[in-house]
Tab-separated table of N, CA and C in Angstrom:
chain	number	residue	atom	x	y	z
A	1	UNK	N	-11.534	19.577	-14.905
A	1	UNK	CA	-12.434	18.457	-15.125
A	1	UNK	C	-12.641	18.245	-16.614
A	2	UNK	N	-12.865	16.998	-16.941
A	2	UNK	CA	-13.113	16.654	-18.341
A	2	UNK	C	-14.532	17.049	-18.712
A	3	UNK	N	-14.820	16.986	-20.006
A	3	UNK	CA	-16.159	17.325	-20.490
A	3	UNK	C	-17.213	16.496	-19.777
A	4	UNK	N	-18.333	17.099	-19.512
A	4	UNK	CA	-19.424	16.385	-18.856
A	4	UNK	C	-19.250	16.268	-17.351
A	5	UNK	N	-18.220	16.916	-16.779
A	5	UNK	CA	-18.035	16.907	-15.338
A	5	UNK	C	-17.303	15.682	-14.817
A	6	UNK	N	-16.887	14.761	-15.678
A	6	UNK	CA	-16.174	13.575	-15.221
A	6	UNK	C	-14.745	13.954	-14.840
A	7	UNK	N	-14.254	13.374	-13.766
A	7	UNK	CA	-12.885	13.627	-13.355
A	7	UNK	C	-11.953	12.726	-14.155
A	8	UNK	N	-10.750	13.222	-14.420
A	8	UNK	CA	-9.778	12.417	-15.153
A	8	UNK	C	-9.316	11.247	-14.280
A	9	UNK	N	-8.884	10.188	-14.951
A	9	UNK	CA	-8.432	8.975	-14.263
A	9	UNK	C	-6.927	8.861	-14.417
A	10	UNK	N	-6.247	8.682	-13.314
A	10	UNK	CA	-4.815	8.439	-13.290
A	10	UNK	C	-4.594	7.064	-12.695
A	11	UNK	N	-3.685	6.291	-13.281
A	11	UNK	CA	-3.350	4.983	-12.735
A	11	UNK	C	-2.053	5.126	-11.959
A	12	UNK	N	-2.111	4.906	-10.652
A	12	UNK	CA	-0.936	5.010	-9.787
A	12	UNK	C	-0.500	3.607	-9.374
A	13	UNK	N	0.797	3.404	-9.317
A	13	UNK	CA	1.345	2.121	-8.872
A	13	UNK	C	1.986	2.332	-7.506
A	14	UNK	N	1.552	1.541	-6.532
A	14	UNK	CA	2.091	1.649	-5.180
A	14	UNK	C	2.480	0.261	-4.687
A	15	UNK	N	3.433	0.235	-3.783
A	15	UNK	CA	3.853	-1.044	-3.200
A	15	UNK	C	3.318	-1.156	-1.785
A	16	UNK	N	3.085	-2.381	-1.386
A	16	UNK	CA	2.662	-2.664	-0.022
A	16	UNK	C	3.536	-3.770	0.521
A	17	UNK	N	3.812	-3.722	1.798
A	17	UNK	CA	4.620	-4.771	2.383
A	17	UNK	C	4.567	-4.751	3.887
A	18	UNK	N	4.825	-5.918	4.456
A	18	UNK	CA	4.867	-6.043	5.908
A	18	UNK	C	5.703	-7.262	6.262
A	19	UNK	N	6.309	-7.216	7.446
A	19	UNK	CA	6.983	-8.407	7.955
A	19	UNK	C	6.501	-8.761	9.352
A	20	UNK	N	5.461	-8.100	9.811
A	20	UNK	CA	4.853	-8.396	11.106
A	20	UNK	C	3.394	-8.745	10.879
A	21	UNK	N	3.029	-10.008	11.114
A	21	UNK	CA	1.672	-10.490	10.832
A	21	UNK	C	1.284	-10.080	9.408
A	22	UNK	N	2.213	-10.352	8.489
A	22	UNK	CA	2.163	-9.795	7.138
A	22	UNK	C	0.890	-10.119	6.381
A	23	UNK	N	0.455	-11.367	6.378
A	23	UNK	CA	-0.728	-11.716	5.586
A	23	UNK	C	-1.966	-10.964	6.063
A	24	UNK	N	-2.164	-10.900	7.363
A	24	UNK	CA	-3.337	-10.200	7.909
A	24	UNK	C	-3.265	-8.701	7.628
A	25	UNK	N	-2.093	-8.106	7.817
A	25	UNK	CA	-1.963	-6.657	7.610
A	25	UNK	C	-2.112	-6.284	6.138
A	26	UNK	N	-1.551	-7.103	5.247
A	26	UNK	CA	-1.679	-6.800	3.821
A	26	UNK	C	-3.106	-6.987	3.331
A	27	UNK	N	-3.788	-7.976	3.876
A	27	UNK	CA	-5.200	-8.163	3.525
A	27	UNK	C	-6.006	-6.948	3.984
A	28	UNK	N	-5.747	-6.489	5.194
A	28	UNK	CA	-6.439	-5.305	5.719
A	28	UNK	C	-6.142	-4.089	4.852
A	29	UNK	N	-4.882	-3.903	4.486
A	29	UNK	CA	-4.500	-2.753	3.659
A	29	UNK	C	-5.156	-2.822	2.281
A	30	UNK	N	-5.156	-4.015	1.671
A	30	UNK	CA	-5.760	-4.171	0.343
A	30	UNK	C	-7.259	-3.911	0.384
A	31	UNK	N	-7.914	-4.370	1.431
A	31	UNK	CA	-9.355	-4.124	1.548
A	31	UNK	C	-9.646	-2.635	1.695
A	32	UNK	N	-8.840	-1.946	2.490
A	32	UNK	CA	-9.042	-0.502	2.682
A	32	UNK	C	-8.768	0.261	1.391
A	33	UNK	N	-7.703	-0.122	0.682
A	33	UNK	CA	-7.369	0.551	-0.569
A	33	UNK	C	-8.441	0.312	-1.630
A	34	UNK	N	-8.909	-0.925	-1.734
A	34	UNK	CA	-9.949	-1.248	-2.715
A	34	UNK	C	-11.268	-0.561	-2.391
A	35	UNK	N	-11.563	-0.374	-1.104
A	35	UNK	CA	-12.792	0.322	-0.717
A	35	UNK	C	-12.746	1.782	-1.161
A	36	UNK	N	-11.574	2.392	-1.077
A	36	UNK	CA	-11.411	3.792	-1.483
A	36	UNK	C	-11.272	3.935	-2.996
A	37	UNK	N	-10.713	2.905	-3.626
A	37	UNK	CA	-10.422	2.958	-5.060
A	37	UNK	C	-10.863	1.658	-5.729
A	38	UNK	N	-12.171	1.524	-5.999
A	38	UNK	CA	-12.662	0.313	-6.669
A	38	UNK	C	-11.924	0.103	-7.995
A	39	UNK	N	-11.665	-1.141	-8.303
A	39	UNK	CA	-10.953	-1.466	-9.531
A	39	UNK	C	-9.452	-1.603	-9.334
A	40	UNK	N	-8.972	-1.418	-8.096
A	40	UNK	CA	-7.553	-1.604	-7.822
A	40	UNK	C	-7.177	-3.053	-8.113
A	41	UNK	N	-6.052	-3.224	-8.780
A	41	UNK	CA	-5.555	-4.569	-9.111
A	41	UNK	C	-4.250	-4.816	-8.367
A	42	UNK	N	-4.002	-6.076	-8.034
A	42	UNK	CA	-2.849	-6.442	-7.214
A	42	UNK	C	-1.990	-7.495	-7.898
A	43	UNK	N	-0.690	-7.372	-7.713
A	43	UNK	CA	0.232	-8.402	-8.171
A	43	UNK	C	0.158	-9.586	-7.209
A	44	UNK	N	0.852	-10.624	-7.546
A	44	UNK	CA	1.061	-11.704	-6.582
A	44	UNK	C	1.878	-11.152	-5.428
A	45	UNK	N	1.833	-11.851	-4.312
A	45	UNK	CA	2.673	-11.485	-3.173
A	45	UNK	C	4.019	-12.192	-3.306
A	46	UNK	N	5.061	-11.498	-2.885
A	46	UNK	CA	6.419	-12.029	-2.947
A	46	UNK	C	7.067	-11.932	-1.577
A	47	UNK	N	7.844	-12.950	-1.237
A	47	UNK	CA	8.587	-12.970	0.028
A	47	UNK	C	9.981	-12.411	-0.238
A	48	UNK	N	10.414	-11.492	0.626
A	48	UNK	CA	11.726	-10.859	0.498
A	48	UNK	C	12.398	-10.791	1.866
A	49	UNK	N	13.689	-10.985	1.886
A	49	UNK	CA	14.469	-10.860	3.123
A	49	UNK	C	14.456	-9.406	3.593
A	50	UNK	N	14.497	-9.230	4.905
A	50	UNK	CA	14.643	-7.886	5.471
A	50	UNK	C	16.042	-7.374	5.125
A	51	UNK	N	16.133	-6.144	4.688
A	51	UNK	CA	17.409	-5.535	4.326
A	51	UNK	C	17.639	-4.325	5.223
A	52	UNK	N	18.817	-4.236	5.793
A	52	UNK	CA	19.162	-3.096	6.631
A	52	UNK	C	18.906	-3.330	8.108
A	53	UNK	N	18.281	-4.441	8.450
A	53	UNK	CA	18.047	-4.806	9.846
A	53	UNK	C	17.694	-6.288	9.904
A	54	UNK	N	17.847	-6.888	11.078
A	54	UNK	CA	17.456	-8.280	11.267
A	54	UNK	C	15.971	-8.333	11.584
A	55	UNK	N	15.274	-9.224	10.901
A	55	UNK	CA	13.845	-9.365	11.150
A	55	UNK	C	13.265	-10.423	10.240
A	56	UNK	N	11.999	-10.742	10.455
A	56	UNK	CA	11.339	-11.727	9.600
A	56	UNK	C	11.293	-11.244	8.151
A	57	UNK	N	11.129	-12.185	7.239
A	57	UNK	CA	10.973	-11.843	5.821
A	57	UNK	C	9.750	-10.957	5.623
A	58	UNK	N	9.817	-10.122	4.606
A	58	UNK	CA	8.692	-9.282	4.211
A	58	UNK	C	7.839	-10.021	3.188
A	59	UNK	N	6.570	-9.717	3.172
A	59	UNK	CA	5.665	-10.100	2.092
A	59	UNK	C	5.308	-8.779	1.403
A	60	UNK	N	5.498	-8.721	0.085
A	60	UNK	CA	5.278	-7.484	-0.670
A	60	UNK	C	4.366	-7.729	-1.861
A	61	UNK	N	3.672	-6.670	-2.277
A	61	UNK	CA	2.889	-6.682	-3.509
A	61	UNK	C	2.950	-5.298	-4.139
A	62	UNK	N	2.482	-5.215	-5.365
A	62	UNK	CA	2.313	-3.929	-6.050
A	62	UNK	C	0.843	-3.814	-6.422
A	63	UNK	N	0.294	-2.625	-6.271
A	63	UNK	CA	-1.103	-2.370	-6.622
A	63	UNK	C	-1.166	-1.301	-7.709
A	64	UNK	N	-2.032	-1.536	-8.683
A	64	UNK	CA	-2.352	-0.543	-9.707
A	64	UNK	C	-3.658	0.105	-9.261
A	65	UNK	N	-3.591	1.368	-8.883
A	65	UNK	CA	-4.709	2.060	-8.240
A	65	UNK	C	-5.290	3.107	-9.187
A	66	UNK	N	-6.552	2.935	-9.607
A	66	UNK	CA	-7.189	3.979	-10.406
A	66	UNK	C	-7.606	5.148	-9.500
A	67	UNK	N	-7.083	6.326	-9.814
A	67	UNK	CA	-7.335	7.502	-8.979
A	67	UNK	C	-8.085	8.534	-9.812
A	68	UNK	N	-9.231	8.950	-9.332
A	68	UNK	CA	-10.004	10.010	-9.980
A	68	UNK	C	-9.716	11.316	-9.255
A	69	UNK	N	-9.532	12.357	-10.029
A	69	UNK	CA	-9.249	13.653	-9.424
A	69	UNK	C	-7.756	13.827	-9.177
A	70	UNK	N	-7.412	14.530	-8.122
A	70	UNK	CA	-6.035	14.895	-7.818
A	70	UNK	C	-5.249	13.701	-7.265
A	71	UNK	N	-4.299	13.157	-8.022
A	71	UNK	CA	-3.563	11.981	-7.556
A	71	UNK	C	-2.654	12.260	-6.365
A	72	UNK	N	-2.332	13.528	-6.091
A	72	UNK	CA	-1.474	13.820	-4.944
A	72	UNK	C	-2.177	13.525	-3.620
A	73	UNK	N	-3.508	13.425	-3.642
A	73	UNK	CA	-4.254	13.097	-2.421
A	73	UNK	C	-4.061	11.640	-2.013
A	74	UNK	N	-3.592	10.811	-2.938
A	74	UNK	CA	-3.390	9.389	-2.646
A	74	UNK	C	-2.374	9.180	-1.529
A	75	UNK	N	-1.340	10.002	-1.467
A	75	UNK	CA	-0.312	9.847	-0.430
A	75	UNK	C	-0.928	9.898	0.963
A	76	UNK	N	-1.796	10.844	1.209
A	76	UNK	CA	-2.452	10.949	2.514
A	76	UNK	C	-3.335	9.743	2.803
A	77	UNK	N	-4.028	9.252	1.779
A	77	UNK	CA	-4.860	8.062	1.957
A	77	UNK	C	-4.008	6.854	2.319
A	78	UNK	N	-2.863	6.707	1.646
A	78	UNK	CA	-1.975	5.581	1.934
A	78	UNK	C	-1.406	5.678	3.345
A	79	UNK	N	-1.057	6.875	3.787
A	79	UNK	CA	-0.562	7.057	5.148
A	79	UNK	C	-1.643	6.702	6.166
A	80	UNK	N	-2.871	7.054	5.882
A	80	UNK	CA	-3.994	6.700	6.763
A	80	UNK	C	-4.152	5.181	6.844
A	81	UNK	N	-4.059	4.508	5.708
A	81	UNK	CA	-4.168	3.042	5.683
A	81	UNK	C	-3.015	2.418	6.463
A	82	UNK	N	-1.798	2.941	6.295
A	82	UNK	CA	-0.658	2.434	7.062
A	82	UNK	C	-0.924	2.536	8.562
A	83	UNK	N	-1.433	3.671	8.994
A	83	UNK	CA	-1.725	3.874	10.408
A	83	UNK	C	-2.786	2.886	10.883
A	84	UNK	N	-3.840	2.699	10.092
A	84	UNK	CA	-4.897	1.745	10.450
A	84	UNK	C	-4.344	0.322	10.573
A	85	UNK	N	-3.305	0.017	9.803
A	85	UNK	CA	-2.713	-1.321	9.801
A	85	UNK	C	-1.610	-1.473	10.844
A	86	UNK	N	-1.390	-0.447	11.659
A	86	UNK	CA	-0.470	-0.573	12.782
A	86	UNK	C	0.903	0.046	12.604
A	87	UNK	N	1.159	0.736	11.517
A	87	UNK	CA	2.468	1.375	11.344
A	87	UNK	C	2.401	2.799	11.881
A	88	UNK	N	3.185	3.082	12.943
A	88	UNK	CA	3.167	4.440	13.491
A	88	UNK	C	3.780	5.443	12.496
A	89	UNK	N	3.251	6.644	12.440
A	89	UNK	CA	3.750	7.660	11.505
A	89	UNK	C	5.215	7.985	11.759
A	90	UNK	N	5.672	7.869	13.001
A	90	UNK	CA	7.053	8.232	13.324
A	90	UNK	C	8.026	7.074	13.125
A	91	UNK	N	7.567	5.933	12.632
A	91	UNK	CA	8.429	4.771	12.417
A	91	UNK	C	9.517	5.090	11.388
A	92	UNK	N	10.745	4.596	11.621
A	92	UNK	CA	11.788	4.817	10.610
A	92	UNK	C	11.448	4.119	9.308
A	93	UNK	N	11.991	4.627	8.207
A	93	UNK	CA	11.677	4.093	6.887
A	93	UNK	C	12.049	2.621	6.757
A	94	UNK	N	13.236	2.239	7.160
A	94	UNK	CA	13.695	0.859	7.030
A	94	UNK	C	13.561	0.158	8.371
A	95	UNK	N	12.365	-0.315	8.662
A	95	UNK	CA	12.088	-0.962	9.940
A	95	UNK	C	10.910	-1.915	9.765
A	96	UNK	N	10.685	-2.780	10.758
A	96	UNK	CA	9.519	-3.679	10.664
A	96	UNK	C	8.219	-2.904	10.542
């Protein structure tokens, strides 16, 4: 910990994307991420073709996430948000 008991701040960059009810799911994910990490900033959303399988276009963004404390804990938080937004943990990497 830094002097005075304050935790250090790390800025993490993460991507978000969906091609199934994309706008609603990304809004839900952004709200959950911002609730856990106030001050998170988001890029514009971009439409991208599905690669590696046939499916609707993806909507993607990048988030700059201020993380206090251990940044390795962010991975678990992101997995929890994915699950809340409807992505099963056992889903293949390149899939809807």
